Each structure stands twice: as structure tokens, then as C-alpha cells.
Amino acid sequence: IGNPNGLPVVFLHGGPGSSLKPSYRQLFDPNVYRVVLFNQRGAGKSKPGGSLINNTTWHLVDDIEHIREILNIDKWGVVGGSWGSTLALAYAEKYPDKVHFLVVCSIFTCSSTELNWTYDGNIGAAQLFPEAFERFRKKIPDNEQTNLLQAYHRRLTSDDLTRAEKIKFAIEWCRWETIISTFTYCPESVDADIEKAQQFGVSLKNPQEKSSIPGTIVHGRYDCCCPVSTAYHLYQSWPDSKLIIVADAGHSQSNSALRQAIVEAIDQYKPPG
């Protein structure tokens, strides 16, 4: 979308396993940018839907590069949020000479600290949403509750469960993540994306310095899904970055304050004139 002769930018949606939304296009000035948006493997209109076969972080990173080559784009800006920030950072590390700039928001790097924050009932998000976590935890037998992430993964990939049974676990996983992603907690309005919970790849463990790539990090102060400390540590390791912490926002880009901050961050990289 946008200006065919504009500055190329690729947008990376969240998830894994989520998909493109019309609102993502609205982050970009169509008079200035040539924006490329695609559904990642197993997500949205990509087929086969929900498949984990050949669907890892590095498969997706190489997909991004393949799209750039097909479109004959020399270099482009890379924009991504949540899981999309993981892919953006991974892509920039593998193909730094192809990146004009980075704008990443709601940062997630798949570190053990972040995973423990989300799935360990003794710390993190469970302390803020105890009733929601209790529902998430109770779907798993007591003897498997020491590692809920693995327990849910086993059920979503099991050959012994029917698709209907798998979907029930996927809904519960998505319900938990959706609740902690919203700034205003309203369990009655949670609409779980069934496929989202079936996609988890191997991602960044130790993000390297990106000193030669300018970038902006945008993060909600009250992000209960991906704590703001992750964004701060990334900022500390990335000399050419700016950090914007949005005071009245959580994780979801549906938050108006967070969206506005992302738009302003992207606009900083408009070419002169």
C-alpha cells in the first residue's frame, strides 16, 4: 500500500499466529511510505493455517528477506510489535545492511525472564491477574503445573487429542494472553484468536548491538504481557536507539496513546521534503 515510489517499509504483525488487521495500515503516511504487509507462516491467509512445520523464527526471517528480493527493494524500514518486534530484531541482526531503520513496540525477546513473567504463577502477570491465571492454570493437571508453557504446547501438538480438544486449550491460552495484553481489563470482552496460541518459534535469547541501525523503541508503561524492563534493557544495548515509554498504555496496539506514539515514531524517519 502507499506510494509506489515512497520509502519502503515492511510491517511485521504480532502473534505468533495472529494476522494482519486493517488498522495496521493506518500507522503509515501513504503519501510517503511504500508499505509491505504480509501474513506470516501459518497465520491469517497464509496456508497451511496453524501449521508448525518449517515454521520457526528463522524461517520467518528468511521469508522477510525473500519478499524484499522479490519486490526488488534495496533497503527498507522494518516495523513490528510484540512478536513482530522479535522478528524485526532478528531480521536486523541477520541482514543489517538491508535495514534503513527500526521501529519496534511492545518488545518481546523470548528470554527466560519474560516467559517466567507470563507463565510462572509465583511472579509477574499472575500477581496482577490472579483470577485469570487460576483459570489458565486449572486446565492442566496438578502434576504438570510446574511448566504450563510446555503442558499447553504438548496438548496443542498432541496426536492423541482431536482438533476440537486442541481448540479448547488454544482458547484458554489465548484468553490468558489477551487479558494481560489489554490496558483496561474486561474479561467479558475477551475474544480469543484460536490459532494464535498454536504458534511459538525459537527466538532471540541475547539481542546483539545494532549500533549501525537507527531505531525507536515504543513500550507501554503498564504492559503486563511483556514487561517494560525488556524494552529498557534493549535500549541500553542499542546505542543508536530512542526509547519512548507511553505512560497510559499496556501491551495492545489498540490503545490510542500507544498507537499515536508508534505513528510519531514512524514519522520521524520520513525523508526530508
PDB file of C-alpha atoms in Angstrom:
ATOM      1  CA  ILE A   1       0.000   0.000   0.000  1.00  0.00           C
ATOM      2  CA  GLY A   2       1.000   3.647  -0.184  1.00  0.00           C
ATOM      3  CA  ASN A   3       3.281   5.479  -2.577  1.00  0.00           C
ATOM      4  CA  PRO A   4       4.899   3.068  -5.098  1.00  0.00           C
ATOM      5  CA  ASN A   5       7.889   5.415  -5.214  1.00  0.00           C
ATOM      6  CA  GLY A   6       7.957   6.064  -1.487  1.00  0.00           C
ATOM      7  CA  LEU A   7      10.387   4.885   1.183  1.00  0.00           C
ATOM      8  CA  PRO A   8       9.873   1.096   1.508  1.00  0.00           C
ATOM      9  CA  VAL A   9       8.814  -0.281   4.893  1.00  0.00           C
ATOM     10  CA  VAL A  10       7.837  -3.799   5.932  1.00  0.00           C
ATOM     11  CA  PHE A  11       5.349  -4.331   8.777  1.00  0.00           C
ATOM     12  CA  LEU A  12       5.519  -7.443  10.973  1.00  0.00           C
ATOM     13  CA  HIS A  13       2.368  -8.392  12.865  1.00  0.00           C
ATOM     14  CA  GLY A  14       2.206  -9.941  16.325  1.00  0.00           C
ATOM     15  CA  GLY A  15       1.342 -13.406  17.480  1.00  0.00           C
ATOM     16  CA  PRO A  16       2.876 -15.751  16.623  1.00  0.00           C
ATOM     17  CA  GLY A  17      -0.142 -16.919  14.676  1.00  0.00           C
ATOM     18  CA  SER A  18      -2.094 -13.678  14.726  1.00  0.00           C
ATOM     19  CA  SER A  19      -2.648 -11.864  11.420  1.00  0.00           C
ATOM     20  CA  LEU A  20      -2.884  -8.551   9.632  1.00  0.00           C
ATOM     21  CA  LYS A  21      -5.549  -6.034  10.633  1.00  0.00           C
ATOM     22  CA  PRO A  22      -6.779  -3.025   8.618  1.00  0.00           C
ATOM     23  CA  SER A  23      -5.670  -0.725  11.451  1.00  0.00           C
ATOM     24  CA  TYR A  24      -2.017  -1.596  10.816  1.00  0.00           C
ATOM     25  CA  ARG A  25      -2.100   0.296   7.515  1.00  0.00           C
ATOM     26  CA  GLN A  26      -3.185   3.407   9.388  1.00  0.00           C
ATOM     27  CA  LEU A  27       0.178   3.632  11.145  1.00  0.00           C
ATOM     28  CA  PHE A  28       1.838   4.859   7.929  1.00  0.00           C
ATOM     29  CA  ASP A  29       1.591   8.024   5.862  1.00  0.00           C
ATOM     30  CA  PRO A  30       0.569   6.623   2.436  1.00  0.00           C
ATOM     31  CA  ASN A  31       1.984   9.661   0.662  1.00  0.00           C
ATOM     32  CA  VAL A  32       5.469   8.981   1.985  1.00  0.00           C
ATOM     33  CA  TYR A  33       5.843   5.240   2.517  1.00  0.00           C
ATOM     34  CA  ARG A  34       5.586   2.174   0.320  1.00  0.00           C
ATOM     35  CA  VAL A  35       4.364  -0.310   2.931  1.00  0.00           C
ATOM     36  CA  VAL A  36       4.617  -4.091   2.587  1.00  0.00           C
ATOM     37  CA  LEU A  37       2.375  -6.149   4.896  1.00  0.00           C
ATOM     38  CA  PHE A  38       2.131  -9.938   4.864  1.00  0.00           C
ATOM     39  CA  ASN A  39       0.639 -12.749   6.929  1.00  0.00           C
ATOM     40  CA  GLN A  40       3.394 -14.888   8.425  1.00  0.00           C
ATOM     41  CA  ARG A  41       3.566 -18.670   8.025  1.00  0.00           C
ATOM     42  CA  GLY A  42       0.530 -20.377   9.490  1.00  0.00           C
ATOM     43  CA  ALA A  43      -1.200 -17.039  10.129  1.00  0.00           C
ATOM     44  CA  GLY A  44      -4.105 -15.210   8.542  1.00  0.00           C
ATOM     45  CA  LYS A  45      -4.456 -16.041   4.847  1.00  0.00           C
ATOM     46  CA  SER A  46      -1.179 -17.963   4.702  1.00  0.00           C
ATOM     47  CA  LYS A  47      -1.521 -21.698   4.179  1.00  0.00           C
ATOM     48  CA  PRO A  48      -1.497 -24.193   5.763  1.00  0.00           C
ATOM     49  CA  GLY A  49      -3.161 -22.367   8.631  1.00  0.00           C
ATOM     50  CA  GLY A  50      -1.759 -23.010  12.087  1.00  0.00           C
ATOM     51  CA  SER A  51       0.996 -25.317  10.860  1.00  0.00           C
ATOM     52  CA  LEU A  52       4.205 -25.601  12.891  1.00  0.00           C
ATOM     53  CA  ILE A  53       6.084 -27.492  10.170  1.00  0.00           C
ATOM     54  CA  ASN A  54       9.071 -25.438   8.930  1.00  0.00           C
ATOM     55  CA  ASN A  55       7.691 -22.553  10.982  1.00  0.00           C
ATOM     56  CA  THR A  56      10.438 -21.129  13.179  1.00  0.00           C
ATOM     57  CA  THR A  57      11.730 -17.643  13.814  1.00  0.00           C
ATOM     58  CA  TRP A  58      14.495 -18.084  11.266  1.00  0.00           C
ATOM     59  CA  HIS A  59      12.132 -19.425   8.590  1.00  0.00           C
ATOM     60  CA  LEU A  60      10.107 -16.241   9.057  1.00  0.00           C
ATOM     61  CA  VAL A  61      13.198 -14.038   8.984  1.00  0.00           C
ATOM     62  CA  ASP A  62      14.224 -15.558   5.662  1.00  0.00           C
ATOM     63  CA  ASP A  63      10.671 -15.065   4.373  1.00  0.00           C
ATOM     64  CA  ILE A  64      11.063 -11.348   5.037  1.00  0.00           C
ATOM     65  CA  GLU A  65      14.298 -11.270   3.078  1.00  0.00           C
ATOM     66  CA  HIS A  66      12.753 -13.287   0.238  1.00  0.00           C
ATOM     67  CA  ILE A  67       9.892 -10.781  -0.035  1.00  0.00           C
ATOM     68  CA  ARG A  68      12.413  -7.921  -0.209  1.00  0.00           C
ATOM     69  CA  GLU A  69      14.242  -9.660  -3.037  1.00  0.00           C
ATOM     70  CA  ILE A  70      11.036 -10.418  -4.973  1.00  0.00           C
ATOM     71  CA  LEU A  71       9.983  -6.757  -4.773  1.00  0.00           C
ATOM     72  CA  ASN A  72      13.460  -5.537  -5.823  1.00  0.00           C
ATOM     73  CA  ILE A  73      13.787  -3.365  -2.729  1.00  0.00           C
ATOM     74  CA  ASP A  74      17.358  -2.400  -1.871  1.00  0.00           C
ATOM     75  CA  LYS A  75      16.794  -1.384   1.758  1.00  0.00           C
ATOM     76  CA  TRP A  76      13.705  -0.793   3.845  1.00  0.00           C
ATOM     77  CA  GLY A  77      12.479   0.289   7.236  1.00  0.00           C
ATOM     78  CA  VAL A  78      11.296  -2.534   9.489  1.00  0.00           C
ATOM     79  CA  VAL A  79       8.346  -2.019  11.856  1.00  0.00           C
ATOM     80  CA  GLY A  80       6.973  -4.641  14.229  1.00  0.00           C
ATOM     81  CA  GLY A  81       5.131  -5.014  17.512  1.00  0.00           C
ATOM     82  CA  SER A  82       5.189  -7.730  20.180  1.00  0.00           C
ATOM     83  CA  TRP A  83       6.141 -10.937  18.302  1.00  0.00           C
ATOM     84  CA  GLY A  84       6.701  -8.654  15.310  1.00  0.00           C
ATOM     85  CA  SER A  85       9.370  -6.839  17.329  1.00  0.00           C
ATOM     86  CA  THR A  86      11.128 -10.191  17.836  1.00  0.00           C
ATOM     87  CA  LEU A  87      11.163 -10.788  14.086  1.00  0.00           C
ATOM     88  CA  ALA A  88      12.257  -7.223  13.367  1.00  0.00           C
ATOM     89  CA  LEU A  89      15.222  -7.501  15.716  1.00  0.00           C
ATOM     90  CA  ALA A  90      16.163 -10.947  14.414  1.00  0.00           C
ATOM     91  CA  TYR A  91      15.946  -9.748  10.802  1.00  0.00           C
ATOM     92  CA  ALA A  92      18.095  -6.695  11.569  1.00  0.00           C
ATOM     93  CA  GLU A  93      20.736  -8.902  13.162  1.00  0.00           C
ATOM     94  CA  LYS A  94      20.887 -11.281  10.201  1.00  0.00           C
ATOM     95  CA  TYR A  95      20.511  -8.687   7.418  1.00  0.00           C
ATOM     96  CA  PRO A  96      21.731  -5.376   8.913  1.00  0.00           C
ATOM     97  CA  ASP A  97      22.749  -3.925   5.546  1.00  0.00           C
ATOM     98  CA  LYS A  98      19.134  -4.192   4.327  1.00  0.00           C
ATOM     99  CA  VAL A  99      17.610  -2.074   7.126  1.00  0.00           C
ATOM    100  CA  HIS A 100      17.165   1.713   6.935  1.00  0.00           C
ATOM    101  CA  PHE A 101      15.636   1.989  10.394  1.00  0.00           C
ATOM    102  CA  LEU A 102      13.735   0.001  13.014  1.00  0.00           C
ATOM    103  CA  VAL A 103      10.571   0.900  14.909  1.00  0.00           C
ATOM    104  CA  VAL A 104       9.686  -1.778  17.455  1.00  0.00           C
ATOM    105  CA  CYS A 105       6.979  -1.690  20.094  1.00  0.00           C
ATOM    106  CA  SER A 106       5.698  -3.857  22.948  1.00  0.00           C
ATOM    107  CA  ILE A 107       9.066  -5.603  22.960  1.00  0.00           C
ATOM    108  CA  PHE A 108       9.366  -9.366  23.290  1.00  0.00           C
ATOM    109  CA  THR A 109      12.664 -11.266  23.005  1.00  0.00           C
ATOM    110  CA  CYS A 110      11.638 -14.695  24.344  1.00  0.00           C
ATOM    111  CA  SER A 111      14.070 -14.607  27.265  1.00  0.00           C
ATOM    112  CA  SER A 112      13.501 -16.896  30.242  1.00  0.00           C
ATOM    113  CA  THR A 113      12.740 -13.820  32.347  1.00  0.00           C
ATOM    114  CA  GLU A 114       9.910 -12.805  30.029  1.00  0.00           C
ATOM    115  CA  LEU A 115       8.493 -16.323  29.790  1.00  0.00           C
ATOM    116  CA  ASN A 116       8.561 -16.699  33.567  1.00  0.00           C
ATOM    117  CA  TRP A 117       6.786 -13.353  33.918  1.00  0.00           C
ATOM    118  CA  THR A 118       3.919 -14.616  31.749  1.00  0.00           C
ATOM    119  CA  TYR A 119       3.634 -18.284  32.730  1.00  0.00           C
ATOM    120  CA  ASP A 120       5.000 -18.652  36.271  1.00  0.00           C
ATOM    121  CA  GLY A 121       2.170 -18.249  38.751  1.00  0.00           C
ATOM    122  CA  ASN A 122       4.512 -17.145  41.542  1.00  0.00           C
ATOM    123  CA  ILE A 123       5.708 -13.943  39.871  1.00  0.00           C
ATOM    124  CA  GLY A 124       4.786 -11.446  37.203  1.00  0.00           C
ATOM    125  CA  ALA A 125       1.460 -11.214  35.434  1.00  0.00           C
ATOM    126  CA  ALA A 126      -0.232 -13.819  37.636  1.00  0.00           C
ATOM    127  CA  GLN A 127       0.171 -11.489  40.608  1.00  0.00           C
ATOM    128  CA  LEU A 128      -1.782  -8.796  38.760  1.00  0.00           C
ATOM    129  CA  PHE A 129      -4.462 -11.067  37.295  1.00  0.00           C
ATOM    130  CA  PRO A 130      -4.745 -13.917  39.813  1.00  0.00           C
ATOM    131  CA  GLU A 131      -8.268 -14.999  38.911  1.00  0.00           C
ATOM    132  CA  ALA A 132      -7.469 -15.140  35.186  1.00  0.00           C
ATOM    133  CA  PHE A 133      -4.259 -17.079  35.824  1.00  0.00           C
ATOM    134  CA  GLU A 134      -6.092 -19.537  38.060  1.00  0.00           C
ATOM    135  CA  ARG A 135      -8.454 -20.378  35.204  1.00  0.00           C
ATOM    136  CA  PHE A 136      -5.477 -20.789  32.855  1.00  0.00           C
ATOM    137  CA  ARG A 137      -3.627 -23.000  35.358  1.00  0.00           C
ATOM    138  CA  LYS A 138      -6.568 -25.219  36.292  1.00  0.00           C
ATOM    139  CA  LYS A 139      -6.938 -26.556  32.763  1.00  0.00           C
ATOM    140  CA  ILE A 140      -3.702 -28.512  33.361  1.00  0.00           C
ATOM    141  CA  PRO A 141      -3.371 -31.448  35.836  1.00  0.00           C
ATOM    142  CA  ASP A 142      -1.554 -30.697  39.088  1.00  0.00           C
ATOM    143  CA  ASN A 143       1.466 -32.842  38.210  1.00  0.00           C
ATOM    144  CA  GLU A 144       2.182 -30.717  35.088  1.00  0.00           C
ATOM    145  CA  GLN A 145       1.622 -27.252  36.525  1.00  0.00           C
ATOM    146  CA  THR A 146       5.292 -26.571  37.158  1.00  0.00           C
ATOM    147  CA  ASN A 147       5.692 -25.775  33.454  1.00  0.00           C
ATOM    148  CA  LEU A 148       2.428 -24.549  31.964  1.00  0.00           C
ATOM    149  CA  LEU A 149       4.046 -23.437  28.713  1.00  0.00           C
ATOM    150  CA  GLN A 150       5.226 -26.963  27.941  1.00  0.00           C
ATOM    151  CA  ALA A 151       1.976 -28.501  29.178  1.00  0.00           C
ATOM    152  CA  TYR A 152      -0.138 -26.416  26.809  1.00  0.00           C
ATOM    153  CA  HIS A 153       2.309 -26.954  23.948  1.00  0.00           C
ATOM    154  CA  ARG A 154       2.106 -30.726  24.380  1.00  0.00           C
ATOM    155  CA  ARG A 155      -1.659 -30.607  24.089  1.00  0.00           C
ATOM    156  CA  LEU A 156      -1.701 -28.344  21.052  1.00  0.00           C
ATOM    157  CA  THR A 157       0.725 -30.623  19.209  1.00  0.00           C
ATOM    158  CA  SER A 158      -0.534 -33.984  20.526  1.00  0.00           C
ATOM    159  CA  ASP A 159      -1.578 -36.768  18.161  1.00  0.00           C
ATOM    160  CA  ASP A 160      -3.823 -38.148  20.898  1.00  0.00           C
ATOM    161  CA  LEU A 161      -6.233 -35.205  21.006  1.00  0.00           C
ATOM    162  CA  THR A 162      -8.904 -34.250  18.498  1.00  0.00           C
ATOM    163  CA  ARG A 163      -8.879 -30.833  16.849  1.00  0.00           C
ATOM    164  CA  ALA A 164     -11.854 -29.830  18.984  1.00  0.00           C
ATOM    165  CA  GLU A 165      -9.953 -30.766  22.146  1.00  0.00           C
ATOM    166  CA  LYS A 166      -6.893 -28.846  20.996  1.00  0.00           C
ATOM    167  CA  ILE A 167      -9.012 -25.783  20.261  1.00  0.00           C
ATOM    168  CA  LYS A 168     -10.312 -25.772  23.831  1.00  0.00           C
ATOM    169  CA  PHE A 169      -6.753 -25.491  25.137  1.00  0.00           C
ATOM    170  CA  ALA A 170      -5.877 -22.904  22.476  1.00  0.00           C
ATOM    171  CA  ILE A 171      -8.813 -20.754  23.574  1.00  0.00           C
ATOM    172  CA  GLU A 172      -7.710 -20.858  27.203  1.00  0.00           C
ATOM    173  CA  TRP A 173      -4.138 -19.943  26.295  1.00  0.00           C
ATOM    174  CA  CYS A 174      -5.338 -17.064  24.129  1.00  0.00           C
ATOM    175  CA  ARG A 175      -7.791 -15.892  26.783  1.00  0.00           C
ATOM    176  CA  TRP A 176      -4.952 -15.561  29.307  1.00  0.00           C
ATOM    177  CA  GLU A 177      -2.657 -13.683  26.904  1.00  0.00           C
ATOM    178  CA  THR A 178      -5.462 -11.413  25.679  1.00  0.00           C
ATOM    179  CA  ILE A 179      -6.440 -10.437  29.223  1.00  0.00           C
ATOM    180  CA  ILE A 180      -2.908  -9.433  30.186  1.00  0.00           C
ATOM    181  CA  SER A 181      -2.456  -7.586  26.867  1.00  0.00           C
ATOM    182  CA  THR A 182      -5.279  -5.114  27.455  1.00  0.00           C
ATOM    183  CA  PHE A 183      -4.765  -1.916  29.427  1.00  0.00           C
ATOM    184  CA  THR A 184      -8.353  -1.980  30.710  1.00  0.00           C
ATOM    185  CA  TYR A 185      -9.158  -5.485  31.940  1.00  0.00           C
ATOM    186  CA  CYS A 186     -12.625  -6.543  30.790  1.00  0.00           C
ATOM    187  CA  PRO A 187     -12.945 -10.349  30.704  1.00  0.00           C
ATOM    188  CA  GLU A 188     -16.401 -10.177  29.142  1.00  0.00           C
ATOM    189  CA  SER A 189     -14.939  -8.565  26.012  1.00  0.00           C
ATOM    190  CA  VAL A 190     -12.097 -11.059  25.509  1.00  0.00           C
ATOM    191  CA  ASP A 191     -12.355 -12.509  22.012  1.00  0.00           C
ATOM    192  CA  ALA A 192      -9.708 -15.219  21.746  1.00  0.00           C
ATOM    193  CA  ASP A 193      -7.912 -15.738  18.446  1.00  0.00           C
ATOM    194  CA  ILE A 194      -7.980 -19.546  18.376  1.00  0.00           C
ATOM    195  CA  GLU A 195      -4.992 -20.011  16.094  1.00  0.00           C
ATOM    196  CA  LYS A 196      -2.721 -17.565  17.885  1.00  0.00           C
ATOM    197  CA  ALA A 197      -1.764 -19.917  20.701  1.00  0.00           C
ATOM    198  CA  GLN A 198      -0.606 -22.618  18.321  1.00  0.00           C
ATOM    199  CA  GLN A 199       2.414 -20.664  17.071  1.00  0.00           C
ATOM    200  CA  PHE A 200       5.628 -20.419  19.087  1.00  0.00           C
ATOM    201  CA  GLY A 201       9.079 -20.355  17.446  1.00  0.00           C
ATOM    202  CA  VAL A 202      12.604 -20.276  18.747  1.00  0.00           C
ATOM    203  CA  SER A 203      13.524 -16.616  19.005  1.00  0.00           C
ATOM    204  CA  LEU A 204      16.080 -14.187  20.383  1.00  0.00           C
ATOM    205  CA  LYS A 205      17.941 -15.063  23.542  1.00  0.00           C
ATOM    206  CA  ASN A 206      20.614 -12.354  23.597  1.00  0.00           C
ATOM    207  CA  PRO A 207      19.861  -9.431  21.281  1.00  0.00           C
ATOM    208  CA  GLN A 208      23.124  -8.066  19.900  1.00  0.00           C
ATOM    209  CA  GLU A 209      24.029  -4.431  19.487  1.00  0.00           C
ATOM    210  CA  LYS A 210      22.577  -2.721  16.424  1.00  0.00           C
ATOM    211  CA  SER A 211      24.779   0.344  16.655  1.00  0.00           C
ATOM    212  CA  SER A 212      24.757   0.993  12.916  1.00  0.00           C
ATOM    213  CA  ILE A 213      20.951   0.944  12.610  1.00  0.00           C
ATOM    214  CA  PRO A 214      18.877   3.861  13.920  1.00  0.00           C
ATOM    215  CA  GLY A 215      15.715   2.854  15.689  1.00  0.00           C
ATOM    216  CA  THR A 216      12.931   3.746  18.083  1.00  0.00           C
ATOM    217  CA  ILE A 217      11.534   1.544  20.843  1.00  0.00           C
ATOM    218  CA  VAL A 218       7.944   2.209  21.960  1.00  0.00           C
ATOM    219  CA  HIS A 219       6.538   0.466  25.027  1.00  0.00           C
ATOM    220  CA  GLY A 220       3.549   0.864  27.320  1.00  0.00           C
ATOM    221  CA  ARG A 221       4.446   1.535  30.945  1.00  0.00           C
ATOM    222  CA  TYR A 222       1.768  -0.902  32.148  1.00  0.00           C
ATOM    223  CA  ASP A 223       2.392  -3.686  29.666  1.00  0.00           C
ATOM    224  CA  CYS A 224       1.541  -6.784  31.718  1.00  0.00           C
ATOM    225  CA  CYS A 225       2.273  -9.199  28.867  1.00  0.00           C
ATOM    226  CA  CYS A 226       5.809  -8.015  28.070  1.00  0.00           C
ATOM    227  CA  PRO A 227       7.313  -6.005  30.957  1.00  0.00           C
ATOM    228  CA  VAL A 228       8.829  -2.620  30.190  1.00  0.00           C
ATOM    229  CA  SER A 229      12.186  -3.773  31.612  1.00  0.00           C
ATOM    230  CA  THR A 230      12.750  -5.742  28.383  1.00  0.00           C
ATOM    231  CA  ALA A 231      12.415  -2.554  26.324  1.00  0.00           C
ATOM    232  CA  TYR A 232      14.734  -0.705  28.692  1.00  0.00           C
ATOM    233  CA  HIS A 233      17.437  -3.375  28.518  1.00  0.00           C
ATOM    234  CA  LEU A 234      17.201  -3.395  24.717  1.00  0.00           C
ATOM    235  CA  TYR A 235      17.597   0.382  24.714  1.00  0.00           C
ATOM    236  CA  GLN A 236      20.695   0.100  26.906  1.00  0.00           C
ATOM    237  CA  SER A 237      22.328  -2.357  24.480  1.00  0.00           C
ATOM    238  CA  TRP A 238      21.476  -0.368  21.353  1.00  0.00           C
ATOM    239  CA  PRO A 239      23.417   2.924  21.133  1.00  0.00           C
ATOM    240  CA  ASP A 240      21.538   4.331  18.128  1.00  0.00           C
ATOM    241  CA  SER A 241      18.075   3.815  19.615  1.00  0.00           C
ATOM    242  CA  LYS A 242      15.493   6.071  21.228  1.00  0.00           C
ATOM    243  CA  LEU A 243      13.135   4.838  23.946  1.00  0.00           C
ATOM    244  CA  ILE A 244       9.566   6.080  24.293  1.00  0.00           C
ATOM    245  CA  ILE A 245       7.640   4.798  27.318  1.00  0.00           C
ATOM    246  CA  VAL A 246       3.940   5.572  26.991  1.00  0.00           C
ATOM    247  CA  ALA A 247       2.603   6.400  30.433  1.00  0.00           C
ATOM    248  CA  ASP A 248      -1.037   5.383  29.945  1.00  0.00           C
ATOM    249  CA  ALA A 249      -0.722   2.239  27.838  1.00  0.00           C
ATOM    250  CA  GLY A 250      -0.376  -1.507  28.153  1.00  0.00           C
ATOM    251  CA  HIS A 251       0.588  -4.067  25.520  1.00  0.00           C
ATOM    252  CA  SER A 252      -2.082  -3.899  22.834  1.00  0.00           C
ATOM    253  CA  GLN A 253      -1.692  -1.532  19.896  1.00  0.00           C
ATOM    254  CA  SER A 254      -5.439  -0.888  20.096  1.00  0.00           C
ATOM    255  CA  ASN A 255      -4.601   1.562  22.884  1.00  0.00           C
ATOM    256  CA  SER A 256      -4.896   5.056  21.360  1.00  0.00           C
ATOM    257  CA  ALA A 257      -1.919   6.516  23.238  1.00  0.00           C
ATOM    258  CA  LEU A 258       0.347   3.655  22.193  1.00  0.00           C
ATOM    259  CA  ARG A 259      -0.824   3.852  18.572  1.00  0.00           C
ATOM    260  CA  GLN A 260      -0.152   7.588  18.462  1.00  0.00           C
ATOM    261  CA  ALA A 261       3.351   7.077  19.820  1.00  0.00           C
ATOM    262  CA  ILE A 262       4.031   4.427  17.150  1.00  0.00           C
ATOM    263  CA  VAL A 263       2.784   6.753  14.386  1.00  0.00           C
ATOM    264  CA  GLU A 264       5.018   9.558  15.650  1.00  0.00           C
ATOM    265  CA  ALA A 265       7.982   7.176  15.858  1.00  0.00           C
ATOM    266  CA  ILE A 266       7.487   6.069  12.247  1.00  0.00           C
ATOM    267  CA  ASP A 267       7.044   9.669  11.089  1.00  0.00           C
ATOM    268  CA  GLN A 268      10.495  10.531  12.481  1.00  0.00           C
ATOM    269  CA  TYR A 269      12.038   8.576   9.602  1.00  0.00           C
ATOM    270  CA  LYS A 270      10.239  10.362   6.793  1.00  0.00           C
ATOM    271  CA  PRO A 271      12.666  11.546   4.126  1.00  0.00           C
ATOM    272  CA  PRO A 272      13.186  15.326   4.009  1.00  0.00           C
ATOM    273  CA  GLY A 273      10.849  17.280   1.786  1.00  0.00           C
TER     274      GLY A 273
END
